[in-house]
XYZ file of C-alpha atoms in Angstrom:
487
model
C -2.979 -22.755 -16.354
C -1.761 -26.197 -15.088
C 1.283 -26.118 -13.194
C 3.200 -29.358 -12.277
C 5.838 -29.048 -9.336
C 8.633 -31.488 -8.397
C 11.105 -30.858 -5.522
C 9.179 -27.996 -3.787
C 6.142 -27.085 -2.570
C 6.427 -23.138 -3.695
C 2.607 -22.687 -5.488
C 2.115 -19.278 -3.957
C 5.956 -18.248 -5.548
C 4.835 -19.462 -8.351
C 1.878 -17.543 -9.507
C 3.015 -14.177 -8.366
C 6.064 -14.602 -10.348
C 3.108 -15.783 -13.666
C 0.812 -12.912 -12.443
C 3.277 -10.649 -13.347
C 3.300 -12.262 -17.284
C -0.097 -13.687 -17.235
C -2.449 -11.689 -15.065
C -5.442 -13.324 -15.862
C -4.298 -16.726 -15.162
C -5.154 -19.025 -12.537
C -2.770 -21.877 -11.518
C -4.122 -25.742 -11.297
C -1.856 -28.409 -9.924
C -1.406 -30.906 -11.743
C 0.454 -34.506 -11.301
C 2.407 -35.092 -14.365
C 4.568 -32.689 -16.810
C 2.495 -34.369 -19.835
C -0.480 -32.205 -18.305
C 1.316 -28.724 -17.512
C 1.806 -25.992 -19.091
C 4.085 -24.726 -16.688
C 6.598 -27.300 -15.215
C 8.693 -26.323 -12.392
C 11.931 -28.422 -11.109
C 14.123 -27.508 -8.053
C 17.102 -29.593 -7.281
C 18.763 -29.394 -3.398
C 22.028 -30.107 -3.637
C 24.990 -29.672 -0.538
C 25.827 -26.305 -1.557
C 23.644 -24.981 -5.013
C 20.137 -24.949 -5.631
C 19.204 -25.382 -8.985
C 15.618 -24.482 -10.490
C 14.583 -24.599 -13.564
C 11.158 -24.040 -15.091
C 9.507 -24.912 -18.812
C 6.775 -23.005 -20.311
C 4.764 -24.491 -23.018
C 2.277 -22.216 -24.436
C 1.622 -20.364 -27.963
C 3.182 -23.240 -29.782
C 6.352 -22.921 -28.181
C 8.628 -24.558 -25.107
C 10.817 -21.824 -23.240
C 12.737 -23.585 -20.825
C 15.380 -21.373 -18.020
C 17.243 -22.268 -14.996
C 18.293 -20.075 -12.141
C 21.120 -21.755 -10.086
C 22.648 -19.889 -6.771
C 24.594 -21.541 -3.448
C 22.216 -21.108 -0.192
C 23.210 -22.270 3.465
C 20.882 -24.343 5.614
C 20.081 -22.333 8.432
C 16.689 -22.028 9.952
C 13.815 -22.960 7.449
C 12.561 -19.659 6.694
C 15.773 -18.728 5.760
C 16.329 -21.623 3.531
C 12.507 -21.435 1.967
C 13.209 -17.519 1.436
C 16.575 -18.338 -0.485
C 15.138 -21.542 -2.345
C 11.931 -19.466 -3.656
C 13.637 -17.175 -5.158
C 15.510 -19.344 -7.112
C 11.952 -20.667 -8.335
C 10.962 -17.336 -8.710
C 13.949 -16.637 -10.710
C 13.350 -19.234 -12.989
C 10.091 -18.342 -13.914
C 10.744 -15.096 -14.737
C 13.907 -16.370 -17.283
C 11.339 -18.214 -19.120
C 8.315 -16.118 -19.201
C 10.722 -13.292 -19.850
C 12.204 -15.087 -22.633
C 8.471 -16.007 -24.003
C 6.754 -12.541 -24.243
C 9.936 -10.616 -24.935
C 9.125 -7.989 -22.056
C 11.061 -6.491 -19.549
C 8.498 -5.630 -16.399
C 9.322 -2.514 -14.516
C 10.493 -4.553 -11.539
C 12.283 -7.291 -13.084
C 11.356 -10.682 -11.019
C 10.133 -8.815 -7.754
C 7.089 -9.552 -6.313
C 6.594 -7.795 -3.197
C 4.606 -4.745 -2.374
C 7.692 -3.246 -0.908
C 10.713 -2.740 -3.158
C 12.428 -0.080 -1.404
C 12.287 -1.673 2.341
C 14.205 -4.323 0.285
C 16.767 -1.651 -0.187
C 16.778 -1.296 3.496
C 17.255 -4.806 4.816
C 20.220 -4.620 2.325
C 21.326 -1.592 4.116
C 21.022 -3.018 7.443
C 23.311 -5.928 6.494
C 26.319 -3.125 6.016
C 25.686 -2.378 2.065
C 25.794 0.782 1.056
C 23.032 2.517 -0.893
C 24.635 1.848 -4.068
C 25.512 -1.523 -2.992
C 21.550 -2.164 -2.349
C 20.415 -0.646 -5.427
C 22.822 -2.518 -7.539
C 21.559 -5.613 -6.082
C 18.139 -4.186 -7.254
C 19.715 -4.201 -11.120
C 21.644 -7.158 -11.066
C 19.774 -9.782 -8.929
C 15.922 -8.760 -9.693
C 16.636 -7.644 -13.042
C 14.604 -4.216 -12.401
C 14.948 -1.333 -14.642
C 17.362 1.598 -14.129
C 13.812 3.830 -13.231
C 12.632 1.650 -10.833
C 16.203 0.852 -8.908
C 16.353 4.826 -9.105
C 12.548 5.472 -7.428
C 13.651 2.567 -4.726
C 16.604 4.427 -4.308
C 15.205 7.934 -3.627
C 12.249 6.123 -1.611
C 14.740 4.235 0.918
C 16.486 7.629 1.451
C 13.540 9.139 2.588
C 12.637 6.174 4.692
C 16.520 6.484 6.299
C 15.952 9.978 7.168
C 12.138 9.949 9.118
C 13.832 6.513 10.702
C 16.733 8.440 12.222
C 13.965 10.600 13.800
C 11.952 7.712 15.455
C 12.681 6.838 19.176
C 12.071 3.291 20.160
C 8.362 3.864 21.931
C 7.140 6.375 19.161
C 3.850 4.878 17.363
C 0.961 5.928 14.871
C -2.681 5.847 15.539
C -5.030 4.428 12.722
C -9.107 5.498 12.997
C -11.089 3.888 10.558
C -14.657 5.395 9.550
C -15.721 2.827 6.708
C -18.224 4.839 5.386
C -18.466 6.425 1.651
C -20.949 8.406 -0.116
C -20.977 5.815 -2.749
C -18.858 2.970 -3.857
C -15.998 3.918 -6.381
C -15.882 0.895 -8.982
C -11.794 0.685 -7.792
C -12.298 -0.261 -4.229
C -12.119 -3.247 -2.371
C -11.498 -1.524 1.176
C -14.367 -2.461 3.859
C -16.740 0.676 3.497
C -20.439 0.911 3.244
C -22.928 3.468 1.005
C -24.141 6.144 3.383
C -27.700 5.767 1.864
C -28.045 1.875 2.963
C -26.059 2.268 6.389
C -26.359 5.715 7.716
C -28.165 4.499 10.706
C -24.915 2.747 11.703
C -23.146 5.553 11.968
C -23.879 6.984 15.492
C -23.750 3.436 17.255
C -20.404 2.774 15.545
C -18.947 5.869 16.447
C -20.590 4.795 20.088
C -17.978 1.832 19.709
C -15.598 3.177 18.478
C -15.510 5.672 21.884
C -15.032 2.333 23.803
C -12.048 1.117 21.636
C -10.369 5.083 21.606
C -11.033 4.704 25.882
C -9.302 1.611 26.436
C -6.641 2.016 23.715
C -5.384 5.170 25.520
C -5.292 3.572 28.817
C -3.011 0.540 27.096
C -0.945 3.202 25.516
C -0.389 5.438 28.952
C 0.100 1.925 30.711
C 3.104 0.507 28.096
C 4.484 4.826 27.826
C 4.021 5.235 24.321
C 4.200 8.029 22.408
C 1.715 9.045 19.352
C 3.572 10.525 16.612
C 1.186 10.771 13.660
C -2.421 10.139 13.044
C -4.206 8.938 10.273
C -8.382 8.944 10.030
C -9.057 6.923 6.873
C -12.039 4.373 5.773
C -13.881 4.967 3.569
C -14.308 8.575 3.581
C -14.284 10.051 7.454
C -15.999 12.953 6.270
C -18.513 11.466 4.916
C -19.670 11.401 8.454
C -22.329 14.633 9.370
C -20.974 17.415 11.281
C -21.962 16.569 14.654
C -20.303 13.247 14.559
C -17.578 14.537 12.307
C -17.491 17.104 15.521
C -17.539 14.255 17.739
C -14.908 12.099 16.086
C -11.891 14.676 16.030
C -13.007 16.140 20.372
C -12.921 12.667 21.064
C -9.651 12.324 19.789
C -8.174 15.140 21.316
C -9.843 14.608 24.537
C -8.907 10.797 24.708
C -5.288 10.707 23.543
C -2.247 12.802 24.357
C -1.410 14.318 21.139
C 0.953 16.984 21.635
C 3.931 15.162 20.131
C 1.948 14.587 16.955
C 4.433 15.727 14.023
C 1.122 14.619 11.843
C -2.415 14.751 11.493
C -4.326 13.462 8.395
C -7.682 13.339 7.579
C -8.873 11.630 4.640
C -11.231 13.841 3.050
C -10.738 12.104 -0.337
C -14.112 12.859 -1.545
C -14.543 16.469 -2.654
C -18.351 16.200 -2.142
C -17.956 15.619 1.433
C -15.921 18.396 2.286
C -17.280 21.388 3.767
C -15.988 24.977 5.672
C -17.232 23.763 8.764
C -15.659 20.363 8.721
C -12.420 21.970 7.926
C -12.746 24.475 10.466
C -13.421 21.489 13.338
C -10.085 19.749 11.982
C -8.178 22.386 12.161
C -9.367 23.779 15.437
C -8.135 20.511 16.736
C -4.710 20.587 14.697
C -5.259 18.638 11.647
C -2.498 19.756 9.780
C -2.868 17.366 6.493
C -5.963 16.596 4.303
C -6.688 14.065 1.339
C -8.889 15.809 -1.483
C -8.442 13.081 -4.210
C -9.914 13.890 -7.717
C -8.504 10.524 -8.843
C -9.330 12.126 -12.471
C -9.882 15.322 -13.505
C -12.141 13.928 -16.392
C -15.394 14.577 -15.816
C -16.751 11.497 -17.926
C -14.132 9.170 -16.038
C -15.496 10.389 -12.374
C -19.186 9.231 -13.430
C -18.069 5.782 -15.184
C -16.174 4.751 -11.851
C -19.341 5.616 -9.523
C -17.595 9.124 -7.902
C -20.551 11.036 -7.455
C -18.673 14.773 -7.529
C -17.531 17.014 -10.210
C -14.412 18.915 -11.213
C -15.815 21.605 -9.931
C -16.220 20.455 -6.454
C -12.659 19.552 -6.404
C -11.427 22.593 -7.018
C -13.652 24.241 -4.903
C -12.779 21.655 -1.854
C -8.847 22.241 -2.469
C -9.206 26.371 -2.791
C -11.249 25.984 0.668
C -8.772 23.998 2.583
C -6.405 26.220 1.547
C -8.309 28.975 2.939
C -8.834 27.175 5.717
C -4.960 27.193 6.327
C -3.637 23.562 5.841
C -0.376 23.094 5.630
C 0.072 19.931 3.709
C -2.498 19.532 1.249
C -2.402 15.483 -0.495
C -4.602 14.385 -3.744
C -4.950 11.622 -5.324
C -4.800 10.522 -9.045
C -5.151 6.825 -11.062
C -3.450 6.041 -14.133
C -5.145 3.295 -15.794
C -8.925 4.357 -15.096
C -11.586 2.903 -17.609
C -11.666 4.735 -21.335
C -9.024 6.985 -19.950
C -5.865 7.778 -22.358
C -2.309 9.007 -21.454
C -3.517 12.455 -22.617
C -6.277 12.755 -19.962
C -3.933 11.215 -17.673
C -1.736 13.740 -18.597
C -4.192 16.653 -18.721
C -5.386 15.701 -15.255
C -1.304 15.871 -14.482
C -1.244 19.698 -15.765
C -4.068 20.701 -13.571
C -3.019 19.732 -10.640
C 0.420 21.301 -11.262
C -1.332 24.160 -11.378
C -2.465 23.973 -7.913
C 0.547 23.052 -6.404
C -0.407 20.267 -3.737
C 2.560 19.534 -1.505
C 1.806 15.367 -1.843
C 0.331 13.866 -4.872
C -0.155 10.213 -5.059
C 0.201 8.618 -8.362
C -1.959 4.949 -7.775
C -1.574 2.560 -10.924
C -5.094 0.762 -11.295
C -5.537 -2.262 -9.164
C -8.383 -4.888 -10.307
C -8.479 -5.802 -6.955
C -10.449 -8.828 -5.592
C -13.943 -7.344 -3.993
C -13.799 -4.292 -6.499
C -16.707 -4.376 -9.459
C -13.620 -3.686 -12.113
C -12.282 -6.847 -10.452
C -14.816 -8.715 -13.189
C -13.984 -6.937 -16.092
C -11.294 -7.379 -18.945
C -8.006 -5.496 -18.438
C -7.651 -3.014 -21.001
C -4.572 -2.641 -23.041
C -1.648 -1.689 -20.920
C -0.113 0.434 -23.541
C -1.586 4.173 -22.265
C -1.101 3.241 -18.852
C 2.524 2.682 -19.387
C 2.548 6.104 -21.258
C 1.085 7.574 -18.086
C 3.217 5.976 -15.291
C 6.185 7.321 -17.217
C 4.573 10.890 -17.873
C 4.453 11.364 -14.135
C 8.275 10.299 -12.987
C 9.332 12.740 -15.916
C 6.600 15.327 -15.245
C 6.151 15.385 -11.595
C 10.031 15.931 -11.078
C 9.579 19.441 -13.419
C 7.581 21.099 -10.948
C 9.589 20.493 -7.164
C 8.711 16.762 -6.476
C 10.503 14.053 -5.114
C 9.141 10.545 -4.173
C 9.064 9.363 -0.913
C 7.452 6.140 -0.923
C 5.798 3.485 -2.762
C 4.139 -0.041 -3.225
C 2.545 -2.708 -5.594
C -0.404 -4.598 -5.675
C -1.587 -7.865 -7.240
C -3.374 -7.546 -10.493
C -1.455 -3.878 -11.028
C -1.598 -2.832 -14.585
C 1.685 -2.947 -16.653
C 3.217 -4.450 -13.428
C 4.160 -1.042 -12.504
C 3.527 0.593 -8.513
C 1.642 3.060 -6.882
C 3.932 6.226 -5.769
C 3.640 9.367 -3.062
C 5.314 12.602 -4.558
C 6.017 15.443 -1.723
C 7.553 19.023 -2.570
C 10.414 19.283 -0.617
C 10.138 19.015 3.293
C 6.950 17.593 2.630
C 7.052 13.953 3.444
C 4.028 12.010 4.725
C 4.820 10.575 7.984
C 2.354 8.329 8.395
C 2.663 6.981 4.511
C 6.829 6.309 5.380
C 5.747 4.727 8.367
C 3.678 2.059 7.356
C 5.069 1.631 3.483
C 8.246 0.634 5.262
C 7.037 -0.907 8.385
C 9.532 1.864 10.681
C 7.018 1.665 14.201
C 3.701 0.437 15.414
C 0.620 1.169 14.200
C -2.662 1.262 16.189
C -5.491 0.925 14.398
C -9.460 1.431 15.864
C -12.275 0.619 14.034
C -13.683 -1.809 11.680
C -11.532 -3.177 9.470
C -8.405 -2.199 11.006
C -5.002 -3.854 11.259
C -2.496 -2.977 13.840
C 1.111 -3.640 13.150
C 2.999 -4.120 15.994
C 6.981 -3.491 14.966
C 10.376 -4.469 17.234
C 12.965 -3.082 14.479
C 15.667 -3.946 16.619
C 14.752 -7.409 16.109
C 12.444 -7.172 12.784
C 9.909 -8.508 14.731
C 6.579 -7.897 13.409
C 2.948 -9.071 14.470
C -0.781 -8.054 13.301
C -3.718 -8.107 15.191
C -6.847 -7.754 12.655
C -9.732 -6.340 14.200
C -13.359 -7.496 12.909
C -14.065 -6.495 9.129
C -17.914 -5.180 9.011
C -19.249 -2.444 10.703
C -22.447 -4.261 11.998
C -19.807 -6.794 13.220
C -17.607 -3.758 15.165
C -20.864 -2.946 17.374
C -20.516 -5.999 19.143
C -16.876 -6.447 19.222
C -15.844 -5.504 22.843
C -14.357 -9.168 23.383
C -12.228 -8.722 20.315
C -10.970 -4.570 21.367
C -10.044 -6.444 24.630
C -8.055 -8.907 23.276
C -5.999 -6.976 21.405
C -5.102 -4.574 24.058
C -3.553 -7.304 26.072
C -2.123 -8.849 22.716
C -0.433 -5.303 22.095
C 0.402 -5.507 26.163
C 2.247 -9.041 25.666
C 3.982 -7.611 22.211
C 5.460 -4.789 24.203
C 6.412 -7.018 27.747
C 8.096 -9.919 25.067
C 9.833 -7.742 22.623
C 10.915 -4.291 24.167
């Protein structure tokens, strides 16, 4: 798709807002309007800002302007205010060209309710924020109701937070196999097993110093989160060694959450679940993702519905109590009526979170290559579960989007009541720090009384963690400076 720009400099702005019409496009820059397809125009004037964009495609010119006043103050704020107005623009005329309203009107971000926040922290109320949802964005009475019910939730775990009150992130990017979904850095067990004991070596160093920053700067650990890949994927005596680690590392008797992602039924075992629990692991992730037995083997998930069930019965034997799973709508050859069929059988066990995930074609996945299907049945799907899931005692509590989403739609956490993931609030809607060890990992350092916010990325590969010491050190005494500078 060539794309022509004069006034602005907004490319990025401008193929989100197309991704969200045209989600297999790719923009080119061109020089002239004779050569675009997509022309966009934004006049600065002393007080407005005008943009307007023209469309040319399928035989036809669509041409919309968005026009609001903005004040010169620093130049983020000014870039933030002028590309939205490009934004805006773009979705008049693409709007106007397919003849479809998107779920989220002309939003973009992955975080639609912390929008409802920052409205909230400028003195609106919550209808005030929402509204702005409706009549600014353009996004659908659903949606501004799910950002509604999601920024309450966020408001009450936020009331709860004191100022040095963080999470702790442990990565173990390992998997059984490779689900065809994924992007996330984890490797097949069968071609890097032998990495396993020298990362978790490593990743003894990083837990070591990481304490020591956290007992230095008086920090408080309020939830935990072991993710990857698949942590227990790991063999029992590392497993073992992972979670005494952990408890003999860190102080952890504030914890108001511990998670373990277990999302892969064929990892789970008695004794595994016996270790987490003896060391208070209160929360598990058992994800079916489908419970369509063809779907599991066309998407590379080497377990059956069978161990699923049999994982979920034994971690509720096991006495967990918060019990997560996972589902996709949108999953290859799938149909709203398996979606929906896998919907009815997990109502019938009763988890107290379930996760609807729309399908993501992300970039580093294998569906990433292949041709979107029609987004028809996954609309049918996403809207089965906001009627369905409320039926049976749940309420959403947070949510985000994704580039190359299907149907434009969001991925959603649904908790029975008193049931709320802590961890999921906290980093959805960016309310503290987060520490994260291990390969892969981001930590997210967060002022809120300022809405300062910094990342420190730690190496991506596993190979490339073994020899990382320089880089753990470095980010201790970046987290060091964060907390002198900014608290």
């Amino acid at each position: 798709m060539n794309i022509c720009m004069q006034g602005h400099t907004f490319l990025y702005a401008l193929e989100q807002s197309l991704l969200t019409y045209f989600p297999a496009t790719r923009p080119h820059v061109v020089d002239t309007p004779a050569e675009a397809e997509v022309v966009s125009v934004l006049h600065k004037g002393a007080k407005w800002a005008t943009a307007t964009t023209e469309l040319r495609m399928d035989g036809k010119v669509i041409k919309a302007t968005s026009r609001m006043t903005y004040h010169r103050a620093t130049t983020y704020e000014e870039n933030r205010w002028l590309t939205h107005c490009v934004k805006l623009s773009v979705y008049k005329a693409a709007k106007e060209l397919a003849g479809v309203h998107p779920p989220w009107g002309s939003l973009t971000g992955i975080r639609p309710a912390k929008l409802v926040s920052l409205l909230m922290d400028e003195g609106r109320t919550l209808a005030q924020a929402t509204n702005e949802l409706r009549n600014r964005y353009d996004v659908t009475p659903a949606r501004v109701a799910l950002a509604s019910k999601v920024a309450s939730a966020s408001f009450a775990l936020q009331r709860t937070l004191k100022p040095r009150d963080i999470a702790l992130y442990v990565g173990i990017p390992f998997c059984p196999t490779r689900c065809a979904y994924c992007s996330f850095v984890s490797s097949d067990v069968a071609k890097s097993g032998h990495l396993m004991a020298p990362y978790m070596a490593q990743l003894h160093v990083e837990m070591t110093k990481t304490a020591a920053t956290i007992q230095q700067l008086g920090l408080t650990i309020t939830s935990v989160y072991i993710g990857g890949g698949t942590p227990t994927s790991l063999p029992i005596d590392l497993f073992t060694q992972l979670l005494t680690s952990l408890q003999a590392t860190f102080s952890l008797q504030d914890l108001q959450e511990y998670t373990v992602e277990a999302g892969r039924p064929d990892t789970i075992t008695p004794e595994k679940l016996a270790v987490m629990r003896s060391v208070g692991v209160n929360r598990v992730s058992i994800n079916p993702q489908t419970m369509f037995e063809p779907t599991l083997a066309r998407i590379g998930r080497a377990h059956s519905i069978a161990q699923t069930l049999q994982a979920y019965e034994q971690a509720v034997k096991a006495g967990f109590s918060c019990i997560n799973m996972d589902i996709i709508a949108g999953l290859p050859e799938e149909t709203a009526r398996h979606f929906a069929d896998t919907v009815q059988q997990l109502m019938t066990l009763k988890p107290q979170n379930l996760t609807v995930h729309t399908l993501s074609r992300k970039k580093g996945s294998s569906l990433a290559t292949q041709t979107p299907e029609d987004t028809t049945d996954v609309t049918a799907m996403v809207e089965h579960s906001l009627i369905e899931l409320p039926k049976h005692g749940y309420e959403p509590y947070y949510l985000y989007r994704q580039k190359q989403m299907s149907g434009n739609f969001e991925n959603t956490g649904w908790c029975q009541a008193g049931q709320a993931g802590h961890y999921n609030l906290v980093i959805m809607e960016e309310l503290q720090t987060i520490l994260s060890l291990g390969a892969g990992g981001v930590t997210k350092l967060v002022h809120p009384p300022s809405g300062r916010i910094e990342r420190l990325f730690q190496v991506k590969y596993p190979t490339e963690y073994l020899s990382s010491s320089d880089k753990i050190d470095k980010n201790q005494q970046d987290v060091i400076e964060f907390y002198q500078n900014f608290t």
